[in-house]
Amino acid sequence: IQKLCDRVASSTLLDDRRDAVRALKSLSKKYRLEVGIQAMEHLIHVLQTDRSDSEIIGYALDTLYNVISNDLEEEEQEENSAKQVDDLGSQFTEIFIKQQENVTLLLTLVEEFDFHVRWPGVKLLTSLLKQQGPQVQQIILVSPMGVSRLMDLLADSREVIRNDGVLLLQQLTKSNAAIQKIVAFENAFERLLDIITEEGNSDGGIVVEDCLLLLQNLLKNNNSNQNFFKEGSYIQRMKPWFEVGDDNCGWSAQKVTNLHLMLQLVRVLVSPTNPPGATSSCQKAMFHCGLLQQLCTILMATGVPADILTETINTVSEVIRGCQTNQDYFASVNAPSNPPRPAIVVLLMSMVNERQPFVLRCAVLYCFQCFLYKNQKGQGEIVSTLLPSTIDATGNSVSAGQLLCGGLFSTDSLSNWCAAVALAHALQENATLKEQLLRVQLATSIGNPPVSLLQQCTNILSQGSKVQTRVGLLMLLCTWLSNCSIAVTHFLHNPANVPFLTGQIAENLGEEEQLVQGLCALLLGISIYYNDNSLENYRKEKLKQLIEKRIGRENFIEKLGFISKHELYSRAAQKPQPSFSSPDHMMFDHEFTKLVKELEGVISKAIYKSSEEDKKEEEVKKTLEQHDNIVTHYKKVIREQDQELEELKQRVNTLTSQNEQLQATVTQQVSQIQQHKDQYNLLKVQLGKDSQHHNSHGDTFQMNGIQTEEVSKLKEELEEWKNKHELLQGQLKEKDSVIEKLNSSQLEMGTTEQFSQTSKFGGLEHNNELQKELEMLRSQIQLQSAEISKLQMENQKLQVMNTTADPMLGDSGATAATSSELEGRLEQEIKELKSEVKALSEEKESLKQHLDSSSSTVAILQDEKSKLQREVAESKKEQDDLLVLLADQDQKISALKIKLKDLGVPVEDEDDTESGDQGDEDEDGDEEEQD
C-alpha cells in the first residue's frame, strides 16, 4: 500500500498513477483501515489534479467510497463489531470533510456527465451524508448552487444514477428544513411524482418506495412544503395511487410497502399536529379531487391485506377529522352488502368483535373518534339510534347505537373499553345529547323492568369486573356528568352510587386498583363541582363533609393525582390516535386526558372551599349565567338582524341589477324609436317629393314635423321683418320732419340778403346731402316693402295650406287610408330593394366562387406548367449530354480508324450497316484493349 501511495504521489506518467490507484481500489475493501490512513490524502490530490482523465477519477472515487462506506463491512462483520465499523467510517468521513473544499470538489465531480465519474461521486456523497449528516448538509448548503447541482441527478436518463440520486437526496433532506425547502422549490415534487407514475404507481418496484420516502422527508413537519404541495395541485396527482382493481388477491410485498408509504404520505398532509388551517385546506382538496372517495372504496373492498386496511382506516380517519364536509360524506358511504349498511356500522362491528386483530380495532375506534370530532350533527345521529323513538322495532338492521351498547356490556373487556370511549366521544362538548342520553332505557332480562343506561353502567361498575372495563366505564361517566347538572342529579339520585365511590377511594388497594381509585375520585369531584344542590341529601356541602369524614381531603387529592401521574396517561396525552403496544395498555383516551387536565385543579379547589365561598360562587355563577343568557339573546337578535340585512342586501342587489337591465332596455328602445322616427321622416320627405310630381294635391300631406317647424320659422322671420319695417318707418318720419324744418329755415334764409356766398353754398350742399339720404332711405323702404309683401304672400299661402290640411287631418279615415296606402307602397319598395340587394349579393357570391375556382385552376395549371418546364429542361440537358457523348464517341472511332489504317487493317466506310459498325466497334474495342 505504501509503494502504491508513493507511485501515485511521484509518478510522472498518468498511466502509472492510474494503475496505482486501480491497485489501491482492489485493496481498499480488504485493507480498509490501512488504505484509508495512507492513501486518502493522495487520492484527494488525484481528484484535484487529474480532472481530465475520467478513469483515474472513477478509481479514486471508488477507493474513497470503499474506505468511508460501512455497507460492505456491515455485511461481513458480526454484530458485536458493528459499533467499531461505524466509528471507522465516521472517523474517515470527519477527516475528509475537515477541508470543506473536498466536498465542494465532490459536488463539481457529480456534475460531470461521464458515468464512471458521476455514479461513484453520487455513492461517495451519499456515504458521507450517512456518516456525518448535519456537517455535510451544512457544507452543501453554503456552497453555491450545491443543492441545485444534486437536483439535476433526478433528470439523468441513466436509471442507476437517477435512483442513487433519490437515495442521496433522502440522506440530504433528513431533519434539515432549509434544504427541504430548496429541494421542494427546485421542482422536486413534479419530478418525483413523474418517476412514480413512470414506474407504475403502487405496482412499481423499490424505486417507488425510495421516491415516497423522499417525499415524506420533504413534507413531514414542514408547513411551507406542505402548503407548496397543496398549492401546486399535487394532491390531485395522488388519486391514481389508490386505484386498486376488484381482484385484490396475491399482493406482492413491494406493493404492500408502496401502498403503506402512500397512505402515510396522505396522513402527513392531514396530521392533527399540523396547523389547523393547513390541515383543513388539504382535507377539502382531498375531497374535491376524489381522493377521499377512492380511500373509502379501498376501505369497503374485499381481499385487501389487513395491514393496508388498518392503515387505510387510519388515513380516512385523519382526512375526515374536524372537517364537516368530509364527515358528512363518510356518513353517507355504504358497504357493498345486501342490504347495504353504512360504513360506520360495518366498522363498529369489527371494533366490538374480539376475533378481529387488535390494531384493526384500534384503527376503527380512531376512525369513529375522528368522525365525531367537532361534529355535532354526527354525534346527534349516533345518540338518536339509542333513543326509544328511533329504534328499529323489526330488528332487521343493526344501528351504531345498538352495537355500542352491545360492546359496552359484552364479556370482552377490550370491547367494553372501546364502546365506552366511543360513546364518550358522542357526548363530547354536547350538553344537549348528555341530557337526551338519560332517556335511554335498556331491557336487561325478560320479566324485569328496563333500567336506564346510566344505571346499568353504575351496576356493572359495582360488580367488580376487569380493570379495563371499569376504567372505560368511569371515563364514560366522567365525560357524561361533566358540565351537565341534570346528569349529576340523575347519578346522585341512585343511593348506592356515592357510598360505592367513597368506599373505592377510601380503600388501600394495589397499584392496578390505584387508577380506578383516581377515576372514582374524579367522578365524585365532578358530582360536587357540577352539583346544582337540587337533591337535599347530596348537596355540595354534605358531599364535602362526607369526603372529610370517610376519606380525608388530603387523601382524596392524592388519589385524584394518581391519574395524571400514571405512565399510560402521559402516553395517551401525546397524540389523538390510540396506539398501544398491547391490549393491556389500553387505558386512557386522548380527549379524556384533556378533560382530566381541565378538571383536576378546579375539583381540588372545590373540595377546600367553604359553604360561604360556595354560595358566593353560586351567586357569581348565576350572575354569569344571566349575563350569558342576555348575551346569547342579543347574539340571536344580531344574528337574525344580520340574516335580514343579508336578505335585504340581496334584494337591493337584485333590484339594482333589474333596474340596470331595464334602463339599458329603455335606452336601447329610445335609440331604436329615434332611428325609426328618422327613417319615417326621411321616407315621408321622399314620398312628398314623389307626390309633387304625381299628384297636385300632395302638398296637403307634407304637413309633417319638418314643415310645421319651417312654418314657425317663417312666421318668426315675418315678425322680425315687420318690426324692422316699423322701425324704418319711424326713422323715415323723423327724417321727413328734419327735411321740413330745413326747408322752412331755407325759405327764411332766402329772404335775407345778408348771408354770404359761402353760407349759401354750404346750405345747398347740406340740402343736397339730405336729398341723397332721403332717396336712399326711400329705396330701402321700397325694397323692404317688396320683401314684406312677398313674405305676406308666403304666409297667406301657408295659411291656405293649413286650412286645407285641417279638414283632411280631421277626416281620420281618409288620412289613415292614405297613410296606410303610402306605407304599403313604402314597404313594397323596401321589399323590392331588399330582393335586389339579395340578388346582387348572391350574384357576388357566385362570382366569388367562380373566381376562387378559376384561381385554383390557374394555380394547378401553373404547377403543371412548371413541372413540364422542368421536364423539358431535364430532357434538353439529357440531349446535350447525349450529343456530347456521341461527339466523344465519333472522335474516338475516327482516331481508332486512323490507327487501324496505320497498322494496315482494312476499315469499312461509314455507309455500312449498323451491324457492321457495331462489329467494327467491338473489334476496335478489342484492339484497344490489346494495345
Short mmCIF file of N, CA, C and O in Angstrom, two decimals, residues 205-265:
data_model
loop_
_atom_site.label_atom_id
_atom_site.label_comp_id
_atom_site.label_asym_id
_atom_site.label_seq_id
_atom_site.Cartn_x
_atom_site.Cartn_y
_atom_site.Cartn_z
N GLY A 205 -41.53 -0.82 -8.40
CA GLY A 205 -40.55 -1.52 -7.58
C GLY A 205 -40.04 -0.67 -6.43
O GLY A 205 -40.73 0.23 -5.94
N ILE A 206 -38.80 -0.95 -6.04
CA ILE A 206 -38.20 -0.27 -4.88
C ILE A 206 -37.93 1.21 -5.16
O ILE A 206 -37.83 2.01 -4.25
N VAL A 207 -37.85 1.58 -6.46
CA VAL A 207 -37.64 2.99 -6.83
C VAL A 207 -38.82 3.83 -6.33
O VAL A 207 -38.63 4.94 -5.81
N VAL A 208 -40.03 3.29 -6.47
CA VAL A 208 -41.23 4.00 -5.99
C VAL A 208 -41.14 4.19 -4.47
O VAL A 208 -41.43 5.26 -3.95
N GLU A 209 -40.70 3.13 -3.78
CA GLU A 209 -40.54 3.21 -2.33
C GLU A 209 -39.56 4.31 -1.93
O GLU A 209 -39.83 5.11 -1.03
N ASP A 210 -38.42 4.38 -2.65
CA ASP A 210 -37.41 5.40 -2.35
C ASP A 210 -37.97 6.81 -2.59
O ASP A 210 -37.73 7.73 -1.80
N CYS A 211 -38.72 6.97 -3.71
CA CYS A 211 -39.33 8.29 -4.02
C CYS A 211 -40.32 8.70 -2.94
O CYS A 211 -40.37 9.87 -2.54
N LEU A 212 -41.10 7.73 -2.45
CA LEU A 212 -42.10 8.03 -1.41
C LEU A 212 -41.42 8.41 -0.09
O LEU A 212 -41.90 9.32 0.62
N LEU A 213 -40.31 7.73 0.22
CA LEU A 213 -39.57 8.08 1.44
C LEU A 213 -39.00 9.50 1.35
O LEU A 213 -39.01 10.26 2.32
N LEU A 214 -38.52 9.86 0.15
CA LEU A 214 -38.00 11.21 -0.07
C LEU A 214 -39.13 12.24 0.06
O LEU A 214 -38.95 13.31 0.68
N LEU A 215 -40.30 11.94 -0.50
CA LEU A 215 -41.45 12.84 -0.38
C LEU A 215 -41.85 13.03 1.09
O LEU A 215 -42.20 14.14 1.51
N GLN A 216 -41.78 11.94 1.86
CA GLN A 216 -42.09 12.05 3.29
C GLN A 216 -41.11 12.97 4.00
O GLN A 216 -41.50 13.80 4.83
N ASN A 217 -39.81 12.82 3.65
CA ASN A 217 -38.79 13.71 4.23
C ASN A 217 -39.12 15.17 3.95
O ASN A 217 -38.96 16.04 4.81
N LEU A 218 -39.54 15.44 2.71
CA LEU A 218 -39.79 16.83 2.28
C LEU A 218 -41.03 17.42 2.95
O LEU A 218 -41.09 18.63 3.18
N LEU A 219 -42.03 16.58 3.26
CA LEU A 219 -43.32 17.10 3.72
C LEU A 219 -43.53 17.01 5.23
O LEU A 219 -44.26 17.82 5.80
N LYS A 220 -42.90 16.04 5.88
CA LYS A 220 -43.19 15.81 7.30
C LYS A 220 -42.70 16.99 8.14
O LYS A 220 -41.54 17.38 8.05
N ASN A 221 -43.61 17.53 8.94
CA ASN A 221 -43.30 18.66 9.85
C ASN A 221 -42.74 19.88 9.12
O ASN A 221 -42.01 20.68 9.71
N ASN A 222 -43.05 20.02 7.83
CA ASN A 222 -42.58 21.20 7.08
C ASN A 222 -43.80 21.89 6.47
O ASN A 222 -44.26 21.54 5.37
N ASN A 223 -44.33 22.87 7.20
CA ASN A 223 -45.58 23.53 6.79
C ASN A 223 -45.45 24.24 5.46
O ASN A 223 -46.38 24.27 4.65
N SER A 224 -44.29 24.83 5.23
CA SER A 224 -44.06 25.56 3.97
C SER A 224 -44.17 24.62 2.77
O SER A 224 -44.85 24.93 1.79
N ASN A 225 -43.50 23.46 2.87
CA ASN A 225 -43.55 22.50 1.75
C ASN A 225 -44.94 21.89 1.59
O ASN A 225 -45.37 21.63 0.46
N GLN A 226 -45.62 21.66 2.70
CA GLN A 226 -46.99 21.12 2.63
C GLN A 226 -47.91 22.08 1.88
O GLN A 226 -48.69 21.68 1.02
N ASN A 227 -47.76 23.37 2.20
CA ASN A 227 -48.57 24.39 1.52
C ASN A 227 -48.22 24.46 0.03
O ASN A 227 -49.10 24.56 -0.82
N PHE A 228 -46.92 24.37 -0.27
CA PHE A 228 -46.45 24.38 -1.66
C PHE A 228 -47.00 23.18 -2.43
O PHE A 228 -47.40 23.28 -3.59
N PHE A 229 -47.02 22.02 -1.75
CA PHE A 229 -47.53 20.78 -2.35
C PHE A 229 -49.02 20.91 -2.68
O PHE A 229 -49.47 20.53 -3.76
N LYS A 230 -49.76 21.54 -1.74
CA LYS A 230 -51.21 21.72 -1.97
C LYS A 230 -51.48 22.75 -3.06
O LYS A 230 -52.28 22.53 -3.96
N GLU A 231 -50.76 23.90 -2.97
CA GLU A 231 -50.96 24.97 -3.94
C GLU A 231 -50.56 24.54 -5.35
O GLU A 231 -51.11 25.02 -6.34
N GLY A 232 -49.59 23.64 -5.44
CA GLY A 232 -49.15 23.15 -6.76
C GLY A 232 -50.06 22.10 -7.36
O GLY A 232 -49.71 21.49 -8.39
N SER A 233 -51.19 21.82 -6.71
CA SER A 233 -52.18 20.82 -7.19
C SER A 233 -51.58 19.42 -7.31
O SER A 233 -51.93 18.66 -8.20
N TYR A 234 -50.66 19.11 -6.39
CA TYR A 234 -50.05 17.77 -6.41
C TYR A 234 -50.91 16.75 -5.68
O TYR A 234 -50.74 15.55 -5.88
N ILE A 235 -51.83 17.23 -4.81
CA ILE A 235 -52.72 16.28 -4.10
C ILE A 235 -53.57 15.53 -5.11
O ILE A 235 -53.81 14.33 -4.97
N GLN A 236 -54.00 16.23 -6.17
CA GLN A 236 -54.82 15.59 -7.21
C GLN A 236 -54.06 14.44 -7.89
O GLN A 236 -54.68 13.47 -8.33
N ARG A 237 -52.74 14.57 -7.96
CA ARG A 237 -51.94 13.54 -8.63
C ARG A 237 -51.76 12.29 -7.76
O ARG A 237 -51.23 11.28 -8.23
N MET A 238 -52.18 12.35 -6.50
CA MET A 238 -52.07 11.19 -5.61
C MET A 238 -53.24 10.22 -5.80
O MET A 238 -53.15 9.06 -5.39
N LYS A 239 -54.31 10.70 -6.39
CA LYS A 239 -55.52 9.87 -6.51
C LYS A 239 -55.27 8.55 -7.26
O LYS A 239 -55.70 7.50 -6.81
N PRO A 240 -54.54 8.57 -8.42
CA PRO A 240 -54.33 7.29 -9.14
C PRO A 240 -53.55 6.24 -8.34
O PRO A 240 -53.60 5.06 -8.67
N TRP A 241 -52.85 6.65 -7.29
CA TRP A 241 -52.10 5.68 -6.49
C TRP A 241 -53.02 4.64 -5.86
O TRP A 241 -52.62 3.51 -5.63
N PHE A 242 -54.24 5.06 -5.55
CA PHE A 242 -55.14 4.21 -4.76
C PHE A 242 -56.23 3.55 -5.60
O PHE A 242 -57.23 3.10 -5.08
N GLU A 243 -56.01 3.53 -6.91
CA GLU A 243 -56.98 2.87 -7.80
C GLU A 243 -56.63 1.39 -7.88
O GLU A 243 -55.83 0.95 -8.71
N VAL A 244 -57.21 0.62 -6.96
CA VAL A 244 -56.96 -0.83 -6.93
C VAL A 244 -58.12 -1.54 -7.63
O VAL A 244 -59.26 -1.09 -7.59
N GLY A 245 -57.79 -2.64 -8.28
CA GLY A 245 -58.82 -3.37 -9.04
C GLY A 245 -59.70 -4.21 -8.14
O GLY A 245 -59.56 -4.24 -6.90
N ASP A 246 -60.66 -4.91 -8.76
CA ASP A 246 -61.56 -5.79 -8.00
C ASP A 246 -60.83 -7.02 -7.47
O ASP A 246 -61.14 -7.55 -6.41
N ASP A 247 -59.86 -7.49 -8.29
CA ASP A 247 -59.13 -8.69 -7.91
C ASP A 247 -57.96 -8.28 -7.01
O ASP A 247 -56.90 -7.86 -7.47
N ASN A 248 -58.16 -8.39 -5.69
CA ASN A 248 -57.15 -7.91 -4.74
C ASN A 248 -56.37 -9.05 -4.09
O ASN A 248 -55.78 -8.89 -3.03
N CYS A 249 -56.38 -10.22 -4.72
CA CYS A 249 -55.66 -11.34 -4.13
C CYS A 249 -54.21 -11.36 -4.65
O CYS A 249 -53.94 -10.94 -5.78
N GLY A 250 -53.32 -11.83 -3.84
CA GLY A 250 -51.93 -12.01 -4.27
C GLY A 250 -51.16 -10.72 -4.43
O GLY A 250 -50.52 -10.51 -5.45
N TRP A 251 -51.24 -9.85 -3.44
CA TRP A 251 -50.46 -8.60 -3.50
C TRP A 251 -49.01 -8.92 -3.17
O TRP A 251 -48.72 -9.64 -2.21
N SER A 252 -48.10 -8.35 -3.94
CA SER A 252 -46.68 -8.56 -3.67
C SER A 252 -46.28 -7.74 -2.44
O SER A 252 -46.93 -6.76 -2.08
N ALA A 253 -45.19 -8.17 -1.80
CA ALA A 253 -44.71 -7.48 -0.59
C ALA A 253 -44.34 -6.04 -0.92
O ALA A 253 -44.58 -5.12 -0.12
N GLN A 254 -43.78 -5.82 -2.14
CA GLN A 254 -43.38 -4.47 -2.54
C GLN A 254 -44.59 -3.56 -2.71
O GLN A 254 -44.57 -2.39 -2.31
N LYS A 255 -45.67 -4.13 -3.27
CA LYS A 255 -46.89 -3.33 -3.47
C LYS A 255 -47.48 -2.92 -2.11
O LYS A 255 -47.93 -1.78 -1.94
N VAL A 256 -47.46 -3.86 -1.17
CA VAL A 256 -47.97 -3.56 0.18
C VAL A 256 -47.14 -2.43 0.80
O VAL A 256 -47.69 -1.47 1.36
N THR A 257 -45.81 -2.53 0.66
CA THR A 257 -44.92 -1.49 1.22
C THR A 257 -45.19 -0.14 0.57
O THR A 257 -45.30 0.89 1.25
N ASN A 258 -45.31 -0.14 -0.78
CA ASN A 258 -45.56 1.11 -1.51
C ASN A 258 -46.86 1.76 -1.08
O ASN A 258 -46.92 2.96 -0.82
N LEU A 259 -47.91 0.93 -1.01
CA LEU A 259 -49.23 1.48 -0.66
C LEU A 259 -49.23 2.00 0.78
O LEU A 259 -49.86 3.02 1.10
N HIS A 260 -48.51 1.31 1.64
CA HIS A 260 -48.38 1.72 3.04
C HIS A 260 -47.75 3.12 3.12
O HIS A 260 -48.23 4.00 3.85
N LEU A 261 -46.67 3.31 2.35
CA LEU A 261 -45.98 4.62 2.34
C LEU A 261 -46.85 5.69 1.71
O LEU A 261 -46.84 6.85 2.15
N MET A 262 -47.62 5.33 0.69
CA MET A 262 -48.53 6.30 0.05
C MET A 262 -49.60 6.78 1.04
O MET A 262 -49.92 7.96 1.10
N LEU A 263 -50.13 5.83 1.81
CA LEU A 263 -51.14 6.20 2.82
C LEU A 263 -50.52 7.08 3.90
O LEU A 263 -51.14 8.05 4.35
N GLN A 264 -49.28 6.75 4.30
CA GLN A 264 -48.60 7.57 5.30
C GLN A 264 -48.36 8.99 4.78
O GLN A 264 -48.43 9.96 5.54
N LEU A 265 -48.09 9.10 3.48
CA LEU A 265 -47.87 10.42 2.87
C LEU A 265 -49.14 11.27 2.92
O LEU A 265 -49.08 12.47 3.18
#
